[in-house]
Coordinates of N, CA and C in Angstrom, one line a residue:
M94 N -0.7 -43.0 -85.7 CA -2.1 -42.7 -85.5 C -2.6 -43.3 -84.2
N95 N -1.7 -44.0 -83.5 CA -2.1 -44.7 -82.2 C -2.6 -43.6 -81.2
P96 N -2.0 -42.5 -81.0 CA -2.5 -41.5 -80.1 C -3.9 -41.0 -80.4
F97 N -4.2 -40.9 -81.7 CA -5.6 -40.5 -82.1 C -6.6 -41.6 -81.8
G98 N -6.2 -42.9 -81.9 CA -7.1 -44.0 -81.5 C -7.3 -44.0 -80.0
E99 N -6.3 -43.7 -79.2 CA -6.4 -43.7 -77.8 C -7.3 -42.5 -77.3
A100 N -7.2 -41.4 -78.0 CA -8.0 -40.2 -77.7 C -9.5 -40.5 -78.0
T101 N -9.7 -41.2 -79.1 CA -11.1 -41.5 -79.5 C -11.7 -42.5 -78.5
D102 N -11.0 -43.4 -78.0 CA -11.5 -44.4 -77.0 C -11.8 -43.6 -75.7
L103 N -10.9 -42.7 -75.3 CA -11.2 -42.0 -74.0 C -12.4 -41.1 -74.1
T104 N -12.7 -40.5 -75.2 CA -13.8 -39.5 -75.3 C -15.1 -40.2 -75.7
Q105 N -15.1 -41.5 -76.0 CA -16.3 -42.1 -76.4 C -16.7 -43.2 -75.4
G106 N -16.2 -43.1 -74.2 CA -16.5 -44.0 -73.1 C -18.0 -43.9 -72.7
E107 N -18.6 -44.9 -72.2 CA -20.0 -44.9 -71.8 C -20.2 -44.9 -70.3
K108 N -19.4 -45.5 -69.6 CA -19.7 -45.6 -68.1 C -18.5 -45.0 -67.3
I109 N -17.8 -44.1 -68.0 CA -16.7 -43.4 -67.3 C -16.9 -41.9 -67.6
V110 N -16.1 -41.1 -66.9 CA -16.1 -39.6 -67.1 C -15.3 -39.4 -68.4
T111 N -15.9 -38.7 -69.4 CA -15.2 -38.5 -70.6 C -14.8 -37.0 -70.9
I112 N -15.6 -36.1 -70.4 CA -15.4 -34.7 -70.8 C -14.0 -34.2 -70.3
S113 N -13.6 -34.7 -69.2 CA -12.3 -34.2 -68.6 C -11.1 -34.6 -69.5
S114 N -11.2 -35.5 -70.4 CA -10.1 -35.9 -71.2 C -10.0 -35.2 -72.5
V115 N -11.0 -34.3 -72.8 CA -11.0 -33.6 -74.1 C -9.8 -32.6 -74.2
V116 N -9.6 -31.7 -73.2 CA -8.5 -30.8 -73.3 C -7.2 -31.4 -73.3
P117 N -6.9 -32.3 -72.3 CA -5.6 -33.0 -72.3 C -5.3 -33.8 -73.6
S118 N -6.4 -34.4 -74.1 CA -6.2 -35.2 -75.4 C -5.9 -34.4 -76.6
V119 N -6.6 -33.3 -76.7 CA -6.4 -32.4 -77.9 C -5.0 -31.8 -77.8
L120 N -4.6 -31.3 -76.6 CA -3.3 -30.6 -76.5 C -2.2 -31.7 -76.6
S121 N -2.4 -32.9 -76.1 CA -1.4 -33.9 -76.2 C -1.2 -34.3 -77.7
L122 N -2.3 -34.4 -78.4 CA -2.2 -34.7 -79.9 C -1.4 -33.7 -80.6
N123 N -1.7 -32.4 -80.3 CA -1.0 -31.3 -80.9 C 0.5 -31.4 -80.6
H124 N 0.8 -31.7 -79.4 CA 2.2 -31.8 -79.0 C 2.9 -33.0 -79.7
H125 N 2.1 -34.1 -79.8 CA 2.6 -35.3 -80.6 C 3.0 -34.9 -82.0
L126 N 2.1 -34.2 -82.7 CA 2.3 -33.8 -84.1 C 3.4 -32.8 -84.2
E127 N 3.6 -31.9 -83.2 CA 4.7 -31.0 -83.2 C 6.0 -31.7 -83.1
K128 N 6.1 -32.7 -82.3 CA 7.4 -33.5 -82.2 C 7.6 -34.3 -83.5
L129 N 6.6 -34.7 -84.2 CA 6.8 -35.5 -85.4 C 7.3 -34.7 -86.6
K130 N 7.1 -33.4 -86.6 CA 7.5 -32.5 -87.7 C 9.0 -32.7 -88.1
P131 N 9.9 -32.6 -87.2 CA 11.3 -32.7 -87.7 C 11.7 -34.2 -87.9
Q132 N 10.9 -35.1 -87.5 CA 11.3 -36.5 -87.6 C 10.9 -37.2 -88.9
V133 N 9.8 -36.7 -89.5 CA 9.3 -37.4 -90.8 C 9.9 -36.8 -92.0
R134 N 10.0 -37.6 -93.0 CA 10.6 -37.1 -94.3 C 9.5 -37.1 -95.4
F135 N 8.7 -38.1 -95.5 CA 7.8 -38.3 -96.6 C 6.3 -38.0 -96.2
L136 N 6.1 -37.9 -94.9 CA 4.7 -37.6 -94.5 C 4.5 -36.3 -93.8
S137 N 5.4 -35.4 -94.1 CA 5.4 -34.0 -93.4 C 4.1 -33.3 -93.8
S138 N 3.6 -33.4 -95.0 CA 2.4 -32.7 -95.4 C 1.2 -33.3 -94.6
L139 N 1.2 -34.6 -94.4 CA 0.1 -35.3 -93.6 C 0.1 -34.8 -92.2
V140 N 1.3 -34.7 -91.6 CA 1.4 -34.2 -90.2 C 0.9 -32.8 -90.1
R141 N 1.3 -31.9 -91.1 CA 0.9 -30.5 -91.0 C -0.7 -30.4 -91.2
S142 N -1.2 -31.2 -92.1 CA -2.6 -31.2 -92.3 C -3.4 -31.6 -91.1
L143 N -2.9 -32.7 -90.4 CA -3.6 -33.1 -89.2 C -3.5 -32.0 -88.1
Q144 N -2.4 -31.3 -88.0 CA -2.3 -30.3 -87.0 C -3.2 -29.1 -87.3
V145 N -3.3 -28.7 -88.6 CA -4.2 -27.6 -89.0 C -5.6 -28.0 -88.7
S146 N -6.0 -29.2 -89.1 CA -7.3 -29.7 -88.9 C -7.7 -29.7 -87.4
L147 N -6.7 -30.2 -86.6 CA -7.0 -30.2 -85.1 C -7.2 -28.9 -84.5
K148 N -6.4 -27.9 -85.0 CA -6.5 -26.5 -84.4 C -7.8 -25.9 -84.9
K149 N -8.2 -26.2 -86.1 CA -9.5 -25.7 -86.7 C -10.7 -26.3 -86.0
R150 N -10.7 -27.6 -85.8 CA -11.8 -28.3 -85.2 C -12.0 -27.9 -83.7
F151 N -10.9 -27.7 -83.0 CA -10.9 -27.4 -81.5 C -10.3 -26.1 -81.3
G152 N -10.6 -25.1 -82.1 CA -10.1 -23.8 -82.0 C -10.3 -23.1 -80.7
G153 N -11.5 -23.3 -80.1 CA -11.8 -22.7 -78.8 C -10.8 -23.1 -77.7
I154 N -10.4 -24.3 -77.7 CA -9.5 -24.8 -76.7 C -8.1 -24.1 -76.8
F155 N -7.6 -24.0 -78.1 CA -6.3 -23.4 -78.3 C -6.4 -21.9 -78.0
I156 N -7.6 -21.3 -78.2 CA -7.7 -19.9 -77.8 C -7.7 -19.7 -76.3
N157 N -8.4 -20.6 -75.6 CA -8.5 -20.5 -74.1 C -7.2 -20.7 -73.4
V158 N -6.3 -21.5 -74.1 CA -4.9 -21.7 -73.5 C -3.9 -20.8 -74.1
K159 N -4.4 -19.8 -74.9 CA -3.5 -18.8 -75.4 C -2.5 -19.3 -76.4
M160 N -2.9 -20.4 -77.1 CA -2.0 -20.9 -78.2 C -2.5 -20.5 -79.6
A161 N -3.6 -19.7 -79.6 CA -4.2 -19.2 -80.8 C -4.9 -17.9 -80.4
T162 N -5.2 -17.1 -81.4 CA -5.8 -15.8 -81.2 C -7.3 -15.9 -81.6
L163 N -8.1 -14.9 -81.1 CA -9.5 -14.9 -81.4 C -9.7 -14.6 -82.9
T164 N -10.8 -15.2 -83.4 CA -11.1 -15.0 -84.8 C -11.5 -13.6 -85.1
Q165 N -11.2 -13.1 -86.3 CA -11.5 -11.7 -86.6 C -13.0 -11.4 -87.0
D166 N -13.7 -12.5 -87.4 CA -15.1 -12.3 -87.8 C -16.0 -12.2 -86.7
G167 N -15.6 -12.4 -85.4 CA -16.4 -12.3 -84.3 C -17.2 -13.6 -83.9
T168 N -17.1 -14.6 -84.7 CA -17.8 -15.9 -84.4 C -17.2 -16.6 -83.3
T169 N -18.0 -17.4 -82.6 CA -17.5 -18.2 -81.4 C -16.8 -19.4 -81.9
A170 N -15.6 -19.6 -81.5 CA -14.8 -20.8 -81.9 C -15.4 -22.0 -81.3
P171 N -15.3 -23.2 -82.0 CA -15.8 -24.4 -81.4 C -15.0 -24.8 -80.2
F172 N -15.7 -25.4 -79.2 CA -15.1 -25.9 -78.0 C -14.5 -24.7 -77.1
S173 N -15.1 -23.6 -77.2 CA -14.6 -22.4 -76.4 C -15.3 -22.4 -75.1
D174 N -16.2 -23.2 -74.8 CA -16.9 -23.2 -73.5 C -15.9 -23.5 -72.4
P175 N -15.9 -22.8 -71.3 CA -14.9 -23.1 -70.2 C -15.2 -24.4 -69.5
V176 N -16.3 -25.0 -69.8 CA -16.6 -26.3 -69.1 C -15.5 -27.3 -69.4
Y177 N -14.8 -27.3 -70.5 CA -13.8 -28.2 -70.9 C -12.5 -28.0 -70.0
L178 N -12.2 -26.7 -69.7 CA -11.1 -26.4 -68.9 C -11.4 -26.8 -67.4
K179 N -12.6 -26.5 -67.0 CA -13.0 -26.9 -65.6 C -13.0 -28.4 -65.4
A180 N -13.5 -29.1 -66.4 CA -13.6 -30.6 -66.2 C -12.2 -31.2 -66.2
A181 N -11.3 -30.7 -67.0 CA -9.9 -31.3 -67.0 C -9.2 -31.0 -65.7
A182 N -9.4 -29.8 -65.2 CA -8.8 -29.4 -63.9 C -9.3 -30.1 -62.7
L183 N -10.6 -30.5 -62.8 CA -11.2 -31.1 -61.6 C -11.2 -32.7 -61.7
D184 N -10.5 -33.2 -62.7 CA -10.2 -34.6 -62.8 C -8.8 -34.9 -62.2
P185 N -8.7 -35.6 -61.0 CA -7.4 -35.7 -60.4 C -6.4 -36.5 -61.3
A186 N -6.9 -37.2 -62.3 CA -6.0 -37.9 -63.2 C -5.2 -36.9 -64.1
F187 N -5.8 -35.7 -64.3 CA -5.1 -34.6 -65.1 C -4.8 -33.4 -64.3
S188 N -5.7 -33.0 -63.4 CA -5.5 -31.8 -62.6 C -5.0 -30.6 -63.5
L189 N -3.9 -30.0 -63.2 CA -3.4 -28.9 -64.0 C -2.1 -29.3 -64.7
M190 N -1.8 -30.6 -64.7 CA -0.5 -31.0 -65.2 C -0.4 -30.8 -66.7
W191 N -1.6 -30.8 -67.4 CA -1.6 -30.7 -68.9 C -1.1 -29.3 -69.3
I192 N -1.2 -28.3 -68.4 CA -0.7 -27.0 -68.7 C 0.9 -27.0 -68.8
D193 N 1.5 -27.7 -67.9 CA 3.0 -27.7 -67.9 C 3.5 -28.5 -69.1
H194 N 2.8 -29.6 -69.4 CA 3.4 -30.5 -70.4 C 3.0 -30.2 -71.8
H195 N 1.8 -29.7 -72.1 CA 1.3 -29.7 -73.4 C 0.8 -28.3 -73.9
V196 N 0.8 -27.3 -73.0 CA 0.5 -26.0 -73.5 C 1.8 -25.4 -74.0
L197 N 2.0 -25.2 -75.3 CA 3.3 -24.8 -75.9 C 3.4 -23.3 -76.0
V198 N 3.5 -22.7 -74.8 CA 3.7 -21.3 -74.8 C 4.8 -21.0 -73.8
S199 N 5.2 -19.7 -73.6 CA 6.2 -19.3 -72.6 C 5.7 -19.6 -71.2
L200 N 6.7 -19.5 -70.3 CA 6.3 -19.8 -68.9 C 5.4 -18.7 -68.3
E201 N 5.6 -17.4 -68.8 CA 4.7 -16.3 -68.3 C 3.3 -16.6 -68.8
V202 N 3.1 -17.0 -70.0 CA 1.8 -17.3 -70.5 C 1.2 -18.5 -69.8
K203 N 2.0 -19.5 -69.6 CA 1.5 -20.6 -68.8 C 0.9 -20.2 -67.5
A204 N 1.6 -19.3 -66.8 CA 1.2 -18.8 -65.5 C -0.2 -18.1 -65.7
E205 N -0.4 -17.4 -66.7 CA -1.6 -16.7 -67.0 C -2.8 -17.7 -67.2
V206 N -2.5 -18.8 -68.0 CA -3.5 -19.8 -68.3 C -3.8 -20.5 -67.0
L207 N -2.8 -20.8 -66.2 CA -3.1 -21.5 -64.9 C -4.0 -20.6 -64.0
Q208 N -3.7 -19.3 -63.9 CA -4.5 -18.4 -63.1 C -5.9 -18.3 -63.7
H209 N -6.1 -18.3 -65.0 CA -7.4 -18.2 -65.6 C -8.2 -19.4 -65.3
V210 N -7.6 -20.6 -65.4 CA -8.4 -21.8 -65.0 C -8.8 -21.8 -63.6
K211 N -8.0 -21.4 -62.7 CA -8.4 -21.3 -61.3 C -9.5 -20.4 -61.1
E212 N -9.4 -19.2 -61.7 CA -10.5 -18.2 -61.6 C -11.8 -18.7 -62.1
V213 N -11.8 -19.4 -63.2 CA -13.0 -20.0 -63.8 C -13.7 -20.9 -62.8
I214 N -12.9 -21.8 -62.2 CA -13.4 -22.8 -61.2 C -13.9 -22.0 -60.0
L215 N -13.2 -21.1 -59.4 CA -13.6 -20.4 -58.2 C -14.8 -19.6 -58.5
R216 N -15.0 -19.0 -59.6 CA -16.1 -18.2 -59.9 C -17.4 -19.0 -59.9
E217 N -17.4 -20.2 -60.4 CA -18.5 -21.1 -60.4 C -18.8 -21.6 -59.0
A218 N -17.7 -21.9 -58.3 CA -17.8 -22.4 -56.9 C -18.5 -21.4 -56.0
L219 N -18.2 -20.1 -56.2 CA -18.8 -19.1 -55.4 C -20.2 -18.9 -55.8
E220 N -20.6 -19.1 -57.1 CA -22.0 -18.9 -57.5 C -22.8 -20.1 -57.0
T221 N -22.3 -21.2 -56.8 CA -23.1 -22.4 -56.4 C -23.1 -22.5 -54.8
E222 N -22.2 -21.8 -54.2 CA -22.1 -21.9 -52.7 C -23.3 -21.1 -52.1
Q223 N -23.9 -21.7 -51.1 CA -25.0 -21.1 -50.4 C -24.6 -20.8 -49.0
P224 N -24.8 -19.5 -48.5 CA -24.4 -19.2 -47.2 C -25.2 -19.9 -46.1
T225 N -24.5 -20.5 -45.1 CA -25.2 -21.2 -44.1 C -25.5 -20.3 -42.9
P226 N -26.7 -20.3 -42.4 CA -27.0 -19.4 -41.3 C -26.2 -19.7 -40.0
C227 N -25.8 -18.6 -39.3 CA -24.9 -18.8 -38.2 C -25.8 -19.0 -36.9
V228 N -25.6 -20.0 -36.2 CA -26.3 -20.3 -35.0 C -25.4 -20.2 -33.8
D229 N -25.7 -19.4 -32.8 CA -24.8 -19.2 -31.7 C -25.0 -20.4 -30.7
E230 N -24.1 -20.4 -29.7 CA -24.1 -21.5 -28.8 C -25.3 -21.6 -27.9
E231 N -25.9 -20.5 -27.5 CA -27.2 -20.6 -26.7 C -28.3 -21.2 -27.5
E232 N -28.4 -20.8 -28.8 CA -29.4 -21.4 -29.7 C -29.2 -22.9 -29.8
Q233 N -27.9 -23.3 -30.0 CA -27.6 -24.7 -30.1 C -28.1 -25.5 -28.9
E234 N -27.8 -24.9 -27.7 CA -28.2 -25.6 -26.5 C -29.7 -25.7 -26.4
S235 N -30.4 -24.6 -26.7 CA -31.9 -24.7 -26.7 C -32.5 -25.7 -27.6
L236 N -31.8 -25.7 -28.8 CA -32.3 -26.7 -29.9 C -32.0 -28.1 -29.5
G237 N -30.9 -28.3 -28.7 CA -30.5 -29.7 -28.3 C -31.1 -30.2 -27.0
Q238 N -32.1 -29.4 -26.4 CA -32.6 -29.9 -25.1 C -33.5 -31.1 -25.3
G239 N -34.2 -31.2 -26.4 CA -35.1 -32.3 -26.6 C -34.6 -33.5 -27.3
E240 N -33.3 -33.6 -27.4 CA -32.7 -34.7 -28.1 C -32.3 -35.9 -27.3
G241 N -32.7 -35.9 -26.0 CA -32.4 -37.1 -25.1 C -31.7 -36.7 -23.8
L242 N -31.6 -37.6 -22.9 CA -31.0 -37.3 -21.6 C -29.6 -36.8 -21.7
F243 N -28.8 -37.4 -22.6 CA -27.4 -37.1 -22.6 C -27.0 -36.3 -23.9
A244 N -27.9 -35.5 -24.3 CA -27.6 -34.7 -25.5 C -26.6 -33.6 -25.2
A245 N -26.5 -33.2 -24.0 CA -25.5 -32.1 -23.6 C -24.1 -32.7 -23.6
Y246 N -24.0 -34.1 -23.5 CA -22.7 -34.7 -23.5 C -21.9 -34.6 -24.8
H247 N -22.7 -34.5 -25.9 CA -22.1 -34.6 -27.2 C -21.3 -33.3 -27.5
K248 N -20.2 -33.5 -28.1 CA -19.3 -32.3 -28.4 C -20.0 -31.5 -29.5
R249 N -19.9 -30.2 -29.3 CA -20.5 -29.3 -30.4 C -19.6 -29.4 -31.6
K250 N -20.2 -29.4 -32.7 CA -19.5 -29.5 -34.0 C -18.8 -28.2 -34.2
K251 N -17.5 -28.3 -34.4 CA -16.7 -27.1 -34.7 C -16.9 -26.6 -36.1
K252 N -17.0 -25.3 -36.1 CA -17.1 -24.7 -37.4 C -15.8 -24.7 -38.2
D253 N -15.8 -25.3 -39.4 CA -14.6 -25.4 -40.2 C -14.3 -24.0 -40.8
V254 N -13.2 -23.4 -40.4 CA -12.9 -22.1 -40.9 C -12.0 -22.2 -42.2
G255 N -11.7 -23.4 -42.6 CA -10.8 -23.5 -43.8 C -11.5 -24.1 -45.0
T256 N -12.8 -23.8 -45.2 CA -13.5 -24.4 -46.3 C -13.9 -23.4 -47.4
T257 N -13.2 -22.3 -47.5 CA -13.5 -21.4 -48.6 C -13.1 -22.0 -49.9
P258 N -13.8 -21.7 -51.0 CA -13.4 -22.3 -52.3 C -11.9 -22.2 -52.7
A259 N -11.3 -21.1 -52.3 CA -9.9 -20.9 -52.7 C -9.0 -21.9 -51.9
L260 N -9.3 -22.1 -50.6 CA -8.5 -23.0 -49.8 C -8.8 -24.5 -50.3
Q261 N -10.1 -24.7 -50.6 CA -10.4 -26.1 -51.1 C -9.7 -26.4 -52.4
L262 N -9.6 -25.4 -53.3 CA -8.9 -25.6 -54.6 C -7.4 -25.8 -54.3
S263 N -6.8 -25.1 -53.4 CA -5.4 -25.3 -53.1 C -5.2 -26.7 -52.5
H264 N -6.1 -27.1 -51.7 CA -5.9 -28.5 -51.1 C -6.1 -29.5 -52.1
Y265 N -7.1 -29.3 -53.0 CA -7.3 -30.3 -54.1 C -6.1 -30.5 -55.0
L266 N -5.5 -29.4 -55.4 CA -4.3 -29.4 -56.2 C -3.1 -30.1 -55.5
H267 N -3.2 -30.0 -54.2 CA -2.1 -30.7 -53.4 C -2.3 -32.2 -53.4
I268 N -3.5 -32.7 -53.3 CA -3.8 -34.1 -53.1 C -4.1 -34.8 -54.4
A269 N -4.4 -34.1 -55.4 CA -4.7 -34.8 -56.7 C -3.4 -35.4 -57.3
D270 N -3.5 -36.7 -57.5 CA -2.3 -37.4 -57.9 C -2.7 -38.6 -58.7
G271 N -3.5 -38.4 -59.8 CA -3.8 -39.5 -60.7 C -4.9 -40.5 -60.2
Q272 N -5.7 -40.1 -59.2 CA -6.7 -41.0 -58.7 C -7.8 -41.1 -59.7
N273 N -8.6 -42.2 -59.5 CA -9.9 -42.3 -60.3 C -10.8 -41.2 -59.9
V274 N -11.4 -40.5 -60.9 CA -12.1 -39.3 -60.7 C -13.4 -39.6 -59.9
L275 N -14.1 -40.7 -60.1 CA -15.3 -41.0 -59.4 C -15.0 -41.4 -58.0
L276 N -14.0 -42.2 -57.7 CA -13.7 -42.6 -56.4 C -13.2 -41.4 -55.6
F277 N -12.4 -40.5 -56.3 CA -11.8 -39.4 -55.6 C -12.9 -38.5 -55.0
W278 N -13.9 -38.1 -55.9 CA -14.9 -37.2 -55.4 C -15.9 -37.8 -54.5
A279 N -16.1 -39.2 -54.6 CA -16.9 -39.8 -53.6 C -16.3 -39.8 -52.2
M280 N -14.9 -39.9 -52.1 CA -14.2 -39.8 -50.9 C -14.0 -38.4 -50.3
N281 N -14.0 -37.4 -51.2 CA -13.7 -36.1 -50.8 C -14.8 -35.1 -50.9
M282 N -16.1 -35.6 -51.0 CA -17.2 -34.7 -51.2 C -17.4 -33.8 -50.0
K283 N -17.1 -34.3 -48.8 CA -17.3 -33.5 -47.6 C -16.1 -32.7 -47.3
V284 N -14.9 -33.1 -47.7 CA -13.7 -32.3 -47.5 C -13.7 -31.1 -48.4
L285 N -14.2 -31.3 -49.6 CA -14.2 -30.2 -50.7 C -15.6 -30.0 -51.1
P286 N -16.5 -29.5 -50.3 CA -17.9 -29.4 -50.7 C -18.2 -28.4 -51.8
S287 N -17.5 -27.3 -51.8 CA -17.8 -26.3 -52.9 C -17.3 -26.8 -54.2
L288 N -16.1 -27.4 -54.2 CA -15.6 -27.9 -55.5 C -16.4 -29.1 -55.9
F289 N -16.9 -29.9 -55.0 CA -17.7 -31.1 -55.3 C -18.9 -30.7 -56.1
K290 N -19.6 -29.6 -55.7 CA -20.7 -29.1 -56.4 C -20.4 -28.7 -57.9
V291 N -19.2 -28.1 -58.1 CA -18.8 -27.8 -59.4 C -18.5 -29.1 -60.2
A292 N -17.8 -30.0 -59.5 CA -17.4 -31.2 -60.2 C -18.5 -32.0 -60.7
I293 N -19.6 -32.2 -59.9 CA -20.7 -33.1 -60.3 C -21.5 -32.4 -61.5
R294 N -21.3 -31.1 -61.6 CA -22.0 -30.4 -62.7 C -21.3 -30.6 -64.0
V295 N -20.0 -30.4 -64.0 CA -19.2 -30.3 -65.2 C -18.8 -31.7 -65.7
L296 N -18.5 -32.6 -64.7 CA -18.0 -34.0 -65.1 C -19.1 -34.9 -65.6
A297 N -20.4 -34.5 -65.4 CA -21.5 -35.3 -65.9 C -21.8 -35.1 -67.3
V298 N -21.1 -34.1 -68.0 CA -21.4 -33.8 -69.4 C -20.6 -34.8 -70.2
P299 N -21.3 -35.5 -71.2 CA -20.6 -36.4 -72.0 C -19.7 -35.7 -73.1
A300 N -18.6 -36.2 -73.4 CA -17.7 -35.6 -74.3 C -18.1 -35.7 -75.8
S301 N -18.9 -36.7 -76.1 CA -19.4 -37.0 -77.4 C -20.8 -37.6 -77.4
S302 N -21.4 -37.7 -78.5 CA -22.8 -38.2 -78.6 C -22.7 -39.8 -78.8
A303 N -21.6 -40.4 -78.7 CA -21.5 -41.8 -79.0 C -22.3 -42.6 -78.0
P304 N -22.3 -42.3 -76.7 CA -23.1 -43.1 -75.8 C -24.6 -43.0 -76.1
V305 N -25.1 -41.8 -76.5 CA -26.5 -41.7 -76.9 C -26.8 -42.5 -78.1
E306 N -25.9 -42.4 -79.1 CA -26.1 -43.2 -80.3 C -26.2 -44.7 -80.0
R307 N -25.4 -45.2 -79.1 CA -25.5 -46.6 -78.7 C -26.8 -46.9 -78.1
V308 N -27.5 -46.0 -77.4 CA -28.8 -46.3 -76.9 C -29.8 -46.5 -78.0
F309 N -29.7 -45.6 -79.0 CA -30.6 -45.8 -80.2 C -30.3 -47.1 -80.9
S310 N -29.1 -47.5 -81.0 CA -28.7 -48.7 -81.6 C -29.3 -49.9 -80.9
H311 N -29.3 -49.9 -79.5 CA -29.9 -50.9 -78.7 C -31.4 -51.0 -79.0
G312 N -32.0 -49.8 -79.1 CA -33.4 -49.8 -79.3 C -33.8 -50.4 -80.7
G313 N -32.9 -50.1 -81.7 CA -33.2 -50.7 -83.0 C -33.0 -52.2 -83.0
I314 N -32.1 -52.7 -82.2 CA -31.8 -54.2 -82.1 C -33.0 -54.9 -81.4
I315 N -33.5 -54.2 -80.3 CA -34.6 -54.8 -79.6 C -35.9 -54.8 -80.4
L316 N -36.2 -53.7 -81.0 CA -37.5 -53.5 -81.7 C -37.3 -54.0 -83.2
R317 N -37.4 -55.4 -83.3 CA -37.2 -56.0 -84.6 C -38.6 -56.0 -85.3
P318 N -38.6 -56.3 -86.6 CA -39.9 -56.3 -87.3 C -40.9 -57.3 -86.7
H319 N -40.4 -58.5 -86.2 CA -41.3 -59.5 -85.7 C -41.8 -59.2 -84.3
R320 N -41.3 -58.0 -83.7 CA -41.8 -57.6 -82.4 C -42.4 -56.2 -82.5
A321 N -43.1 -56.0 -83.6 CA -43.7 -54.7 -83.9 C -44.8 -54.4 -83.0
Q322 N -45.4 -55.4 -82.3 CA -46.5 -55.1 -81.4 C -46.1 -54.7 -80.0
M323 N -44.8 -54.6 -79.8 CA -44.3 -54.2 -78.5 C -44.7 -52.8 -78.1
S324 N -45.1 -52.7 -76.8 CA -45.6 -51.4 -76.4 C -44.4 -50.4 -76.1
D325 N -44.7 -49.1 -76.1 CA -43.7 -48.2 -75.8 C -43.1 -48.4 -74.4
R326 N -43.9 -48.7 -73.5 CA -43.4 -48.9 -72.1 C -42.5 -50.0 -72.0
L327 N -42.8 -51.1 -72.6 CA -42.0 -52.3 -72.6 C -40.6 -52.0 -73.3
L328 N -40.7 -51.4 -74.4 CA -39.5 -51.0 -75.2 C -38.6 -50.1 -74.3
T329 N -39.2 -49.2 -73.6 CA -38.4 -48.3 -72.8 C -37.7 -49.0 -71.6
N330 N -38.4 -49.9 -71.0 CA -37.9 -50.7 -69.9 C -36.8 -51.7 -70.4
L331 N -36.9 -52.3 -71.6 CA -35.9 -53.2 -72.1 C -34.6 -52.4 -72.4
V332 N -34.8 -51.2 -73.1 CA -33.6 -50.4 -73.4 C -32.9 -49.9 -72.1
F333 N -33.7 -49.6 -71.1 CA -33.1 -49.1 -69.9 C -32.3 -50.2 -69.2
C334 N -32.9 -51.4 -69.2 CA -32.2 -52.6 -68.6 C -30.9 -52.9 -69.4
K335 N -31.0 -52.9 -70.7 CA -29.9 -53.2 -71.5 C -28.7 -52.2 -71.4
C336 N -29.0 -50.9 -71.3 CA -28.0 -49.9 -71.3 C -27.5 -49.6 -69.8
N337 N -28.1 -50.2 -68.8 CA -27.7 -50.0 -67.4 C -27.3 -51.2 -66.8
A338 N -27.1 -52.3 -67.6 CA -26.6 -53.6 -67.0 C -25.2 -53.5 -66.5
L339 N -24.9 -54.1 -65.4 CA -23.5 -54.0 -64.9 C -22.6 -55.0 -65.6

């Protein structure tokens, strides 16, 4: 059960990115249980029950990676939102390595899953990308006349022709190698601007409600019966300080 404890700790973190670990954790646990099947003698029913429960609870993830089929009743499977795939892929600690190691399908299907994840990321990157107006050299010179005596000496900023979302994604997959997700995107926000916009949207989602529940717990500890006269504003400030202390 140690892998289950590790997955719980990863997805209930408070000051770290947690949503990116959901898909790798679920698929890794399934792979772990799959390897245990031929090894156990007396706990085989427990292993099977855990695997069935895992696939039922996170059915949407298994459907998205083509390890399960869509439900016949037409209901949406839990965890089917593509945000989980995007978050896992945009975390350099995982990137797309979880597809090779823990998606238990054929190589052809793995290639389809890989392409699907890329398309999901690129689709959102194109939606969030805003076209920048093109300014010719004469307009730049006229705009730069009032910037000082030596404004003309400054080199004109070259237009980067290699910043399409597709090229950025290819570059990201090349340089992603287990780095800390927060430090990575802080250092590469200008190199990968389109992907950065997607990353800050999806990686900000908490994987579970545990951090929010801790905030309410702190509020209950601070607002004791003998402090019933505390104002709402003071309680809010104390909870904020408690939950954001370094």
